[in-house]
Short mmCIF file of C-alpha atoms in Angstrom, two decimals:
data_model
loop_
_atom_site.label_atom_id
_atom_site.label_comp_id
_atom_site.label_asym_id
_atom_site.label_seq_id
_atom_site.Cartn_x
_atom_site.Cartn_y
_atom_site.Cartn_z
CA MET A 1 -95.17 21.25 43.13
CA LYS A 2 -98.33 23.11 44.15
CA GLU A 3 -100.34 21.51 41.38
CA GLU A 4 -99.21 18.03 42.40
CA ASP A 5 -100.17 18.71 46.00
CA LYS A 6 -103.64 19.90 44.96
CA ILE A 7 -104.15 16.76 42.84
CA LEU A 8 -102.96 14.48 45.66
CA LYS A 9 -105.40 16.17 48.10
CA LYS A 10 -108.30 15.62 45.71
CA ILE A 11 -107.44 12.02 44.81
CA GLY A 12 -105.58 10.87 47.88
CA THR A 13 -102.56 8.58 48.17
CA GLU A 14 -104.53 5.41 48.75
CA ASN A 15 -104.21 2.55 46.19
CA PRO A 16 -107.52 2.39 44.27
CA PHE A 17 -107.09 -1.25 43.22
CA ARG A 18 -108.48 -3.89 45.53
CA VAL A 19 -108.64 -7.70 45.50
CA PRO A 20 -111.58 -9.55 47.08
CA ASP A 21 -110.91 -11.15 50.45
CA GLY A 22 -109.53 -14.70 50.18
CA TYR A 23 -108.94 -14.41 46.43
CA PHE A 24 -105.36 -15.72 46.34
CA GLU A 25 -106.04 -18.45 48.93
CA ASN A 26 -108.72 -20.05 46.75
CA LEU A 27 -107.23 -19.20 43.35
CA THR A 28 -105.46 -22.52 42.71
CA SER A 29 -108.46 -24.67 43.63
CA GLU A 30 -110.83 -22.53 41.55
CA VAL A 31 -108.61 -22.73 38.47
CA MET A 32 -108.23 -26.50 38.83
CA ASN A 33 -112.02 -26.93 39.23
CA ARG A 34 -112.67 -25.01 35.99
CA LEU A 35 -110.25 -27.07 33.88
CA PRO A 36 -111.78 -29.89 31.80
CA GLU A 37 -111.00 -33.42 32.89
CA LYS A 38 -108.35 -35.24 30.86
CA GLU A 39 -108.24 -38.93 30.31
CA LYS A 40 -105.33 -40.47 32.09
CA LEU A 41 -103.04 -42.05 29.55
CA THR A 42 -101.60 -45.40 30.36
CA ALA A 43 -97.91 -45.73 29.80
CA VAL A 44 -97.64 -48.08 26.85
CA GLN A 45 -94.11 -48.53 25.64
CA THR A 46 -93.77 -49.57 22.05
CA GLU A 47 -90.65 -50.87 20.38
CA PRO A 48 -89.12 -48.19 18.11
CA THR A 49 -89.29 -49.00 14.43
CA ILE A 50 -86.21 -49.59 12.31
CA TRP A 51 -86.64 -46.17 10.72
CA GLN A 52 -86.67 -44.50 14.14
CA LYS A 53 -83.44 -46.30 15.03
CA VAL A 54 -81.65 -45.59 11.73
CA ARG A 55 -82.86 -42.02 11.15
CA PRO A 56 -80.32 -40.21 13.42
CA TRP A 57 -77.42 -42.12 11.86
CA LEU A 58 -78.70 -41.42 8.35
CA TYR A 59 -79.07 -37.71 9.07
CA MET A 60 -75.57 -37.55 10.57
CA THR A 61 -74.09 -39.35 7.54
CA ALA A 62 -75.85 -36.97 5.16
CA MET A 63 -74.52 -34.01 7.14
CA PHE A 64 -70.91 -35.24 6.93
CA ILE A 65 -71.20 -36.00 3.20
CA GLY A 66 -72.62 -32.51 2.60
CA ALA A 67 -69.85 -30.91 4.63
CA ALA A 68 -67.20 -32.89 2.72
CA LEU A 69 -68.66 -31.82 -0.62
CA ILE A 70 -68.82 -28.18 0.42
CA ILE A 71 -65.20 -28.28 1.59
CA ARG A 72 -64.09 -29.96 -1.63
CA VAL A 73 -65.88 -27.45 -3.84
CA ALA A 74 -64.64 -24.49 -1.80
CA SER A 75 -61.05 -25.69 -1.75
CA SER A 76 -60.90 -26.57 -5.47
CA GLU A 77 -61.42 -22.93 -6.46
CA HIS A 78 -58.38 -21.83 -4.48
CA THR A 79 -56.02 -24.53 -5.75
CA PRO A 80 -54.99 -23.94 -9.37
CA SER A 81 -55.36 -26.96 -11.63
CA VAL A 82 -52.42 -28.50 -13.51
CA GLU A 83 -53.69 -27.21 -16.85
CA ARG A 84 -53.96 -23.67 -15.53
CA MET A 85 -50.44 -23.88 -14.08
CA ALA A 86 -49.01 -25.17 -17.39
CA ALA A 87 -50.69 -22.34 -19.31
CA ASP A 88 -49.34 -19.79 -16.83
CA ASP A 89 -45.81 -21.24 -17.12
CA THR A 90 -45.93 -21.13 -20.93
CA GLU A 91 -47.21 -17.58 -20.88
CA THR A 92 -44.47 -16.48 -18.45
CA GLU A 93 -41.80 -18.22 -20.55
CA MET A 94 -43.00 -16.44 -23.70
CA GLU A 95 -42.83 -13.09 -21.90
CA TYR A 96 -39.17 -13.71 -21.03
CA ILE A 97 -38.38 -14.82 -24.59
CA ASN A 98 -40.06 -11.73 -26.05
CA MET A 99 -38.13 -9.46 -23.66
CA ALA A 100 -34.84 -11.18 -24.59
CA VAL A 101 -35.53 -10.88 -28.33
CA GLU A 102 -36.40 -7.19 -28.02
CA ASN A 103 -33.25 -6.45 -26.03
CA SER A 104 -30.86 -8.58 -28.14
CA MET A 105 -30.46 -6.08 -30.98
CA LEU A 106 -30.56 -8.87 -33.57
CA ASP A 107 -32.68 -8.83 -36.67
CA ASP A 108 -34.92 -11.81 -37.44
CA TYR A 109 -32.45 -13.50 -39.81
CA SER A 110 -29.52 -13.27 -37.37
CA LEU A 111 -31.69 -14.62 -34.58
CA TYR A 112 -32.79 -17.52 -36.81
CA VAL A 113 -29.17 -18.38 -37.68
CA TYR A 114 -28.21 -18.22 -33.99
CA LEU A 115 -31.06 -20.52 -32.98
CA ALA A 116 -30.37 -22.94 -35.87
CA ASP A 117 -26.68 -23.20 -34.85
CA SER A 118 -27.56 -23.83 -31.19
CA ASP A 119 -30.03 -26.61 -32.17
CA ALA A 120 -27.38 -28.33 -34.31
CA GLU A 121 -25.00 -28.80 -31.37
#
């Protein structure tokens, strides 16, 4: 604390930054005087072209078509196709047949005779 007190005595507590008298009162007028003059534009209303009228509708249509395509592509990967389902069913059926044949305790000839008799009926 003693060092801070010594420094404050040397420097003082007064704000060293000063603004000239009347600076903020004249600031707006001075800035406006220094700006270059702009030509005043007359308000001329022109009829929008066909492209300007159609463009928002065209963009919106393209957005919806894109969204529909993305949804269709994304959803087709999750839904199995008919061919894939048929292959899965055939594969599952063959697994059950193979399990039944292994557990039946029949040799190949006896199994053939059994299947031939059941087809004849």
